[in-house]
XYZ file of C-alpha atoms in Angstrom:
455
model
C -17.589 101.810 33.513
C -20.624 102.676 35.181
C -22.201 99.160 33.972
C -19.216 97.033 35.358
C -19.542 98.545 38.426
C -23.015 97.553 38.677
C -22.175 94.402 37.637
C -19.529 94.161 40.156
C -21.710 95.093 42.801
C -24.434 92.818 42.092
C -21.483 89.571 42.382
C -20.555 91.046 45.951
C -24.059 90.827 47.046
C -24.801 87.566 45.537
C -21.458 86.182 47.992
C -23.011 87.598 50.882
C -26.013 86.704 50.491
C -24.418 82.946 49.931
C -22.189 82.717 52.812
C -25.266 84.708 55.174
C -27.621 81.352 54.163
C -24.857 79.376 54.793
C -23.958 80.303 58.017
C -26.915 79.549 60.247
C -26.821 75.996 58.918
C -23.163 75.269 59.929
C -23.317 77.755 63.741
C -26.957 76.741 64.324
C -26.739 74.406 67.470
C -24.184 77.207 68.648
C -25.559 80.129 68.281
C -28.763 81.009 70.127
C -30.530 84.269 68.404
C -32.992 85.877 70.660
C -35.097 88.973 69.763
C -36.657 91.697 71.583
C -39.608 93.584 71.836
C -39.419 96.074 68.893
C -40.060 99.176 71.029
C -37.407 101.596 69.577
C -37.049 103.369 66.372
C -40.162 101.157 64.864
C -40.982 102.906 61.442
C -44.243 102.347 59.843
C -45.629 102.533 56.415
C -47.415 105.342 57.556
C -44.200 107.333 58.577
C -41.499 106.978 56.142
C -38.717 109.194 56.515
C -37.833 112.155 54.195
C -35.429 112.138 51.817
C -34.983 108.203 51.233
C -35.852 107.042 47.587
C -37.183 103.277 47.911
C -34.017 100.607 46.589
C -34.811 98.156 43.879
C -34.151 94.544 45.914
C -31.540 92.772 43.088
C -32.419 89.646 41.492
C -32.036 86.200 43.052
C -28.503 84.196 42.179
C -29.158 82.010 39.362
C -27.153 78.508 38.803
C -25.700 78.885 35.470
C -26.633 76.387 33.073
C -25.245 74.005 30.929
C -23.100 75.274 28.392
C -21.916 74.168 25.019
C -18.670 72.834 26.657
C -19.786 71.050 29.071
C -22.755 69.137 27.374
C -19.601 68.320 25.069
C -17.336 66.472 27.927
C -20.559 64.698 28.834
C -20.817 63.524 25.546
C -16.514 62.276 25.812
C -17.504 60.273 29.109
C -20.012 58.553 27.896
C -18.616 58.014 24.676
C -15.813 56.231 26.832
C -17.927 54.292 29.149
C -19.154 52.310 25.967
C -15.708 51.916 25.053
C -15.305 49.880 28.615
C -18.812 48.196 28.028
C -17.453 47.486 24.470
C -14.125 45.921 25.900
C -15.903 43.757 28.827
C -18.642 42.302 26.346
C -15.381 41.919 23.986
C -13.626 39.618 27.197
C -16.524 38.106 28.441
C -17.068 36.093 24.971
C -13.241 35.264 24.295
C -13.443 33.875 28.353
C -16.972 31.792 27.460
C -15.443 30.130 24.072
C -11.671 29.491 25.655
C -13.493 27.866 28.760
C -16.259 25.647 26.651
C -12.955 24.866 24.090
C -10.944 23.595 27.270
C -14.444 21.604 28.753
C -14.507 20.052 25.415
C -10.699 18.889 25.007
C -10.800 17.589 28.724
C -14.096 15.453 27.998
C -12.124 14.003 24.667
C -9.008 13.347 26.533
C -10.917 11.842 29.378
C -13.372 9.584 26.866
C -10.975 8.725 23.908
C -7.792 8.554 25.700
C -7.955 4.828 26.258
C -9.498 3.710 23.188
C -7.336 1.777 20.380
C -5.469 3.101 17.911
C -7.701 3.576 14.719
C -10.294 4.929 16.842
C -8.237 7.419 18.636
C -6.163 8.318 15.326
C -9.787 9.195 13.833
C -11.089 10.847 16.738
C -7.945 13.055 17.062
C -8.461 13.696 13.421
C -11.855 14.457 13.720
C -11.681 17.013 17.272
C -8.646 18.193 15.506
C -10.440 19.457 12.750
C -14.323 20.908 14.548
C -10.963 22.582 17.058
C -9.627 24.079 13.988
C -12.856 25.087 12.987
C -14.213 26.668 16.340
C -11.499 28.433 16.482
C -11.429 30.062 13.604
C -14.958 30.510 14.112
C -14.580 32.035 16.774
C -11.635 34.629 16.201
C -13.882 35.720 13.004
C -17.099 36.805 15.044
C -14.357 38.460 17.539
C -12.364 40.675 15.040
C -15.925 41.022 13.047
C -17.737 42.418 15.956
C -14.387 44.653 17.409
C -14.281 45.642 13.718
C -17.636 47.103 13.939
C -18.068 48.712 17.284
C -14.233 50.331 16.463
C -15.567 51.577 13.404
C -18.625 52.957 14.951
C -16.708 54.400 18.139
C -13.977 55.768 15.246
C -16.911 57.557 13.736
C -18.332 59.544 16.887
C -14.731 60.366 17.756
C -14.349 62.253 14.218
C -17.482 63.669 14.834
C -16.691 64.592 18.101
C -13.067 66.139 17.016
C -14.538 67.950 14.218
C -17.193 69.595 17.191
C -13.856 70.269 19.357
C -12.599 72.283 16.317
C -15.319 73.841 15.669
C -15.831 75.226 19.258
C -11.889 75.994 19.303
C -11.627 78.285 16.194
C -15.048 80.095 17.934
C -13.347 80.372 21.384
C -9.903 81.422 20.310
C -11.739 84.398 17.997
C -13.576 84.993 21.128
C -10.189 85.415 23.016
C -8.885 87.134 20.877
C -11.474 89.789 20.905
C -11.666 89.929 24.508
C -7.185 90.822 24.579
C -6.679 94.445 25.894
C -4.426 96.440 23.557
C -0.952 98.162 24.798
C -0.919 101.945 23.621
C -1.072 101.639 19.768
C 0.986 98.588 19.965
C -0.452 94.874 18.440
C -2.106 92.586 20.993
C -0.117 89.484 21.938
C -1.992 86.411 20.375
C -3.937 84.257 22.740
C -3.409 80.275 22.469
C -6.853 78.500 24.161
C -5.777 76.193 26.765
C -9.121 74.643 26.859
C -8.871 74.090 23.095
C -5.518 72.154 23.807
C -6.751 70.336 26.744
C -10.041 68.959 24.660
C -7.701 68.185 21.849
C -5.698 66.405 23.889
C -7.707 64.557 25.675
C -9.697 63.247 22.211
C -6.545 61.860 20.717
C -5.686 59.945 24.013
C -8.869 58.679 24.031
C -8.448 57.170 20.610
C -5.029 56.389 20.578
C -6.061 54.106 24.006
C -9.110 52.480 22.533
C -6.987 51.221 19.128
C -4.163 50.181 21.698
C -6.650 47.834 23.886
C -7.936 46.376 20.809
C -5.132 45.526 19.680
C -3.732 43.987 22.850
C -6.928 42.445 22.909
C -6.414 40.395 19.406
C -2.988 39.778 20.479
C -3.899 37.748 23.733
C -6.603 36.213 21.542
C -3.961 34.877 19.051
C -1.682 34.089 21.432
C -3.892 31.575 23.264
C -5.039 30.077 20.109
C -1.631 29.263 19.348
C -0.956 27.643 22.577
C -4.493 25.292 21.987
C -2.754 24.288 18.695
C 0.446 23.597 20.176
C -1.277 21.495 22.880
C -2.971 19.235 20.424
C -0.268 19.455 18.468
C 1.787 17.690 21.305
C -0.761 15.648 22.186
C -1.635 13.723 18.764
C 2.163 12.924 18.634
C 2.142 11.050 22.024
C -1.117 9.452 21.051
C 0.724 8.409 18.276
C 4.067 7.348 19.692
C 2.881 5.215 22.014
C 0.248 2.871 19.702
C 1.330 0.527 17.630
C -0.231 0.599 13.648
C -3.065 -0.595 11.658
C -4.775 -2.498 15.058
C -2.160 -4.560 16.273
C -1.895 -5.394 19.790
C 1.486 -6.547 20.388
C 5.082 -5.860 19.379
C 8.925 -6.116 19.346
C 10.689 -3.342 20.744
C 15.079 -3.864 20.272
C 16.077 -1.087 22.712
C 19.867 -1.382 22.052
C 22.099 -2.150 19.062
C 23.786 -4.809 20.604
C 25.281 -8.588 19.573
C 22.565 -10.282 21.508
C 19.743 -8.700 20.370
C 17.385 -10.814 18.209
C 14.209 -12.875 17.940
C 13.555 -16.109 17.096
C 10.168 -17.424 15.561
C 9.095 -20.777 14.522
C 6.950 -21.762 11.114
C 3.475 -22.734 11.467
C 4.764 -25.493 8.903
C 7.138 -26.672 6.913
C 7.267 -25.510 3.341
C 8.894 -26.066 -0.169
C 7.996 -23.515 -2.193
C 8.913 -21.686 -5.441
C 6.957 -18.329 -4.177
C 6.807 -16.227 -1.428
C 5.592 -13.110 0.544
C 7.206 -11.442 3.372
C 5.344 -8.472 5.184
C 6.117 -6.411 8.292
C 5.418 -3.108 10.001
C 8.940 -1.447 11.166
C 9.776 1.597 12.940
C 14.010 1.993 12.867
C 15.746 4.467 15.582
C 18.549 4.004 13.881
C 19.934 2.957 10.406
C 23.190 2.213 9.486
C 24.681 0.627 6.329
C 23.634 -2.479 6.741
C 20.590 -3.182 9.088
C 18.885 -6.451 9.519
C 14.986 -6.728 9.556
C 14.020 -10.719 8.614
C 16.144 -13.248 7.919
C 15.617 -17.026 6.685
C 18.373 -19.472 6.578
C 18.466 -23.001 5.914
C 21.790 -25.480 6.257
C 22.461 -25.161 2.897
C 22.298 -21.530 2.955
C 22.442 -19.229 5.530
C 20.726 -16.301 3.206
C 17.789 -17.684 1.759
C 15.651 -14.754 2.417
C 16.797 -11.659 3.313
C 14.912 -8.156 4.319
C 18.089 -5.402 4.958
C 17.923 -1.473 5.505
C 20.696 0.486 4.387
C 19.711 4.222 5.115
C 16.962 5.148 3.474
C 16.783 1.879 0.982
C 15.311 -1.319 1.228
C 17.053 -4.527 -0.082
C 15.438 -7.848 -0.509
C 17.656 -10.477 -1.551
C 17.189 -14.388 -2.589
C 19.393 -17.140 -2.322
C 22.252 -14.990 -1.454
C 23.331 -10.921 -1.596
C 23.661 -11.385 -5.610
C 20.278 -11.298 -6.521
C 18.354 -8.838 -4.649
C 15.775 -6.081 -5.412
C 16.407 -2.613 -4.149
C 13.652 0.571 -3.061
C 15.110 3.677 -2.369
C 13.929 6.260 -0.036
C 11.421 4.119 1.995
C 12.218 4.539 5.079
C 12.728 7.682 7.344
C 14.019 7.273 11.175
C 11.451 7.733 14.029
C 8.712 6.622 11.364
C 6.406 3.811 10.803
C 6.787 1.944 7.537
C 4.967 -1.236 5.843
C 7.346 -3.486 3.771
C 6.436 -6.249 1.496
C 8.801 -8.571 -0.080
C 7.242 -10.554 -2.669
C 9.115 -13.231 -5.080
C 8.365 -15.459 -7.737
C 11.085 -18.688 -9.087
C 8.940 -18.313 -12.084
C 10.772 -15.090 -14.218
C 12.514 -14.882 -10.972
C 10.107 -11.433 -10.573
C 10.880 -9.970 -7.179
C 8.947 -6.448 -5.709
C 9.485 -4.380 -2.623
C 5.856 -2.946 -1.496
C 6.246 0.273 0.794
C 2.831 1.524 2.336
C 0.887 -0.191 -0.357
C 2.378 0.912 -2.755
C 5.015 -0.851 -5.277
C 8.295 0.674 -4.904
C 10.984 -1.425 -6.526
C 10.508 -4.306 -8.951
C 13.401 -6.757 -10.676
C 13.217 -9.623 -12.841
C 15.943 -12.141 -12.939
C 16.300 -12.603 -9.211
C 17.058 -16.248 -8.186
C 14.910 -17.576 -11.452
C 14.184 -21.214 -10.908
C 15.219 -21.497 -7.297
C 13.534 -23.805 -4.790
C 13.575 -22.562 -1.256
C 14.529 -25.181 1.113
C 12.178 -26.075 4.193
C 12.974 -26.858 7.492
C 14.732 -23.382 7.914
C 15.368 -21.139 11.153
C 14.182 -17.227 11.166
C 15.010 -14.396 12.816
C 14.614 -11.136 13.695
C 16.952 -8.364 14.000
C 20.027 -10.341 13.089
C 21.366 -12.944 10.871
C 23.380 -15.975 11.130
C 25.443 -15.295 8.719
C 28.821 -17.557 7.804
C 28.269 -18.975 11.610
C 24.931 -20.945 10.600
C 26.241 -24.186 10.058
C 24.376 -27.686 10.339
C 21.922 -25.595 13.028
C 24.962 -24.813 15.214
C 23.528 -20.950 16.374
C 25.730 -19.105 17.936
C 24.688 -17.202 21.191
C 26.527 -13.468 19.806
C 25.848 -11.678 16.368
C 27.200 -8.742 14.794
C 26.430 -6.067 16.991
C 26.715 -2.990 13.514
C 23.779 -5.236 11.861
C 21.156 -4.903 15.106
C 18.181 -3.812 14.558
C 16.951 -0.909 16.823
C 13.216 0.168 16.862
C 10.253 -1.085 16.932
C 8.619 -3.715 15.205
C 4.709 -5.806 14.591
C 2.669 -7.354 12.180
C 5.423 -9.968 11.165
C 3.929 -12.634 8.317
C 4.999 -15.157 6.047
C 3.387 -16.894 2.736
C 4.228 -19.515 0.914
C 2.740 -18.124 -2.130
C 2.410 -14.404 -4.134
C -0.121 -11.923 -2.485
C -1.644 -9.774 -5.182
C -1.628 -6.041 -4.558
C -5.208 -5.790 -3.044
C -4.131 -7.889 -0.374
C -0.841 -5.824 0.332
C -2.691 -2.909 0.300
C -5.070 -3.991 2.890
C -2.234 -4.296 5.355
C -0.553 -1.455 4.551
C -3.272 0.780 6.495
C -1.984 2.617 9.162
C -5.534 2.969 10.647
C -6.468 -0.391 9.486
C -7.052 -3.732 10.910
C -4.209 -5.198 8.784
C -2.561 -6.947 11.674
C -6.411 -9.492 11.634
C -4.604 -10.495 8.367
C -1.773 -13.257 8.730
C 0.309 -15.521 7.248
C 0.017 -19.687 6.476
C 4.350 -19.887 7.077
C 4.514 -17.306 9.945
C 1.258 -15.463 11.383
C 1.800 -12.662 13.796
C -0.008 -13.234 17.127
C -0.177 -16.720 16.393
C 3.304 -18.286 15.711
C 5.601 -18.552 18.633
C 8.429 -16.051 18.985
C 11.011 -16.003 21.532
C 12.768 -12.492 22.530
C 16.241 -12.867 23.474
C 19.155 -9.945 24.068
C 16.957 -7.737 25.991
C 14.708 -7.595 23.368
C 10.783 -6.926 25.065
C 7.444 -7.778 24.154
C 5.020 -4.449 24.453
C 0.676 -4.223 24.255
């Protein structure tokens, strides 16, 4: 008791010693001390007065130093101030990359956007791909380095939280030491709040750091899905609005309607027992009976024929009884390149799509002669109305054509499949290739029906 005492006496003297230093500094251009002579009641060393023991002065105040605790809260606050360093190096690399992608994109647009149509299909290709790349690129070396510095920061928190416990279990036996006991009763048990608090304040500290990350990688993904959806959108405009493998011009039939059609005239006049139809087509519609080319002659208004019926191509000769038939060549909305070729010799007639041989038939129209000095069209047909060259100004409105349509050329003769192929390219230059009969860009055609000519 006698020791607490002390102790308590030496805390009241340390506060008044305090608030006496204190006090001049805060009253000092208030207060003016003056002192006197010291004439009265002056005791000297000489003289000191009987029966007074000398008083031990007590020790100065002394700050109180660091302790385990706090040293460990210093090490929590810097341990999260690298977590924000962490997180800002984190954004300022995602903003850098997103900015250069968008620079990059914007320069394309703005250099390629004019060019013609194999160049920008390759070029679109080509960014589309390095884009891909990057990117991916990119969001590696991002969840790579978060990976790493989580990892790391993971590891000093579980070093930290086993310190915490540590500390705890000492404090709380501490506490428990330090409980007063009730007369021969058990001491209530003592829960640390500090111990809580720290632990507390650990697992927000992690819990927060995953959660950032993660929202972190999810703005990441999401803006790499919007870049793809962007070029996404834009390769399909590119590509709805050029026309395929180099041509410049085409036919677009807006309408199905019984007006709708084109007329084109021969570079010459033929008699032939071969020949080799080939056009680029791009249907908005399809019904069951479709007309692409047509060639009539007075004797016969279905000489040569080129018909969609859904999906399926039909070439016929010399009339709807001998005809050739591919299936599945043609999807709405989509370019496709169709050949007809036929032969009087074997009658051996082939449908090409995109290169490739689709549909071959022997037998079709064998020894026939086509006739020269015939009329063609496209779009429509004359049908039973074609008689001695009397056209008729309407047509059969369920048979239009509706789409687009280039590259139109006629041969007297058989291509082989090298040359078929060559035209078939959609990035190609087939369209430089034309026909001796009809050559596209060349022979005169003549839109009528609201049928327009488009670059």
């Amino acid at each position: 008791m006698a020791s607490m005492s002390m102790w308590t006496f030496l805390q009241a003297m340390c506060l008044v010693a305090s608030l006496s230093m204190a006090a001049p500094e805060n009253y000092e251009d208030e207060i003016d001390v003056g002192y006197g002579p010291n004439y009265l009641n002056e005791i000297t060393e000489e003289d000191p007065m009987e029966g007074d023991t000398p008083t031990p002065s007590p020790e100065p105040c002394k700050g109180p130093a660091f302790t385990k605790w706090d040293k460990l809260f210093t090490m929590l606050e810097n341990s999260q101030m690298k977590e924000n360093m962490l997180l800002q190096y984190t954004d300022d690399i995602i903003k850098v990359e997103l900015q250069s992608l968008r620079g990059e994109m914007l320069q394309f647009v703005a250099q390629y956007g004019g060019s013609c149509a194999s160049a920008v299909e390759n070029l679109v290709r080509r960014a589309g791909t390095q884009t891909e790349t990057r990117l991916q690129n990119a969001l590696d070396r991002v969840r790579e380095v978060s990976a790493d510095h989580y990892a790391r920061h993971d590891t000093a928190l579980q070093q930290l939280l086993a310190g915490s416990v540590n500390q705890a279990a000492r404090l709380e036996r501490l506490e428990n030491g330090c409980v007063k006991w009730d007369g021969g009763g058990m001491a209530p048990q003592a829960k640390s709040i500090h111990t809580r608090h720290l632990m507390q304040e650990v697992t927000e500290t992690e819990g927060n750091y995953g959660g950032r990350l993660e929202k972190t990688l999810a703005t990441i993904s999401s803006e790499l899905q919007t870049i793809r959806e962007q070029l996404t959108l834009y390769t399909r405009s590119t590509f709805a609005n050029i026309l395929p493998s180099g041509c410049d011009t085409g036919l677009l039939f807006p309408t199905r309607s019984s007006t709708a059609h084109v007329e084109v005239s021969a570079k010459k006049t033929f008699q032939t027992n071969g020949v080799t139809i080939c056009l680029w087509v791009k249907p908005t519609q399809v019904l069951n009976k479709t007309v692409l080319f047509t060639y009539s002659t007075t004797g016969n208004a279905y000489e040569l024929q080129l018909v969609l019926n859904g999906q399926s191509v039909f070439f016929t000769v010399n009339g709807e009884a001998h005809l050739v038939e591919a299936s599945g060549a043609v999807q709405e909305g989509q370019w496709v390149h169709i050949c007809a070729v036929w032969s009087s010799q074997q009658g051996l007639a082939s449908l090409w799509v995109n290169g490739q041989q689709a549909a071959s038939s022997p037998g079709v129209a064998e020894g026939h002669e086509l006739r020269s000095k015939g009329s063609i069209l496209l779009g429509q047909e004359y049908g039973r109305h074609f008689r001695h060259f009397s056209k008729p100004d309407t047509f059969d409105a369920e048979q239009a054509f509706t789409g687009k349509m280039t590259g139109v050329n006629m041969w007297d003769h058989v291509l082989d499949s090298k040359e078929i192929s060559q035209q078939a390219r959609l990035d190609g230059s087939g369209c430089g290739i034309r026909g001796n009969v009809v050559a596209w860009g060349v022979s005169d055609i003549e839109p009528k029906g609201g049928v327009k000519l488009i670059y």
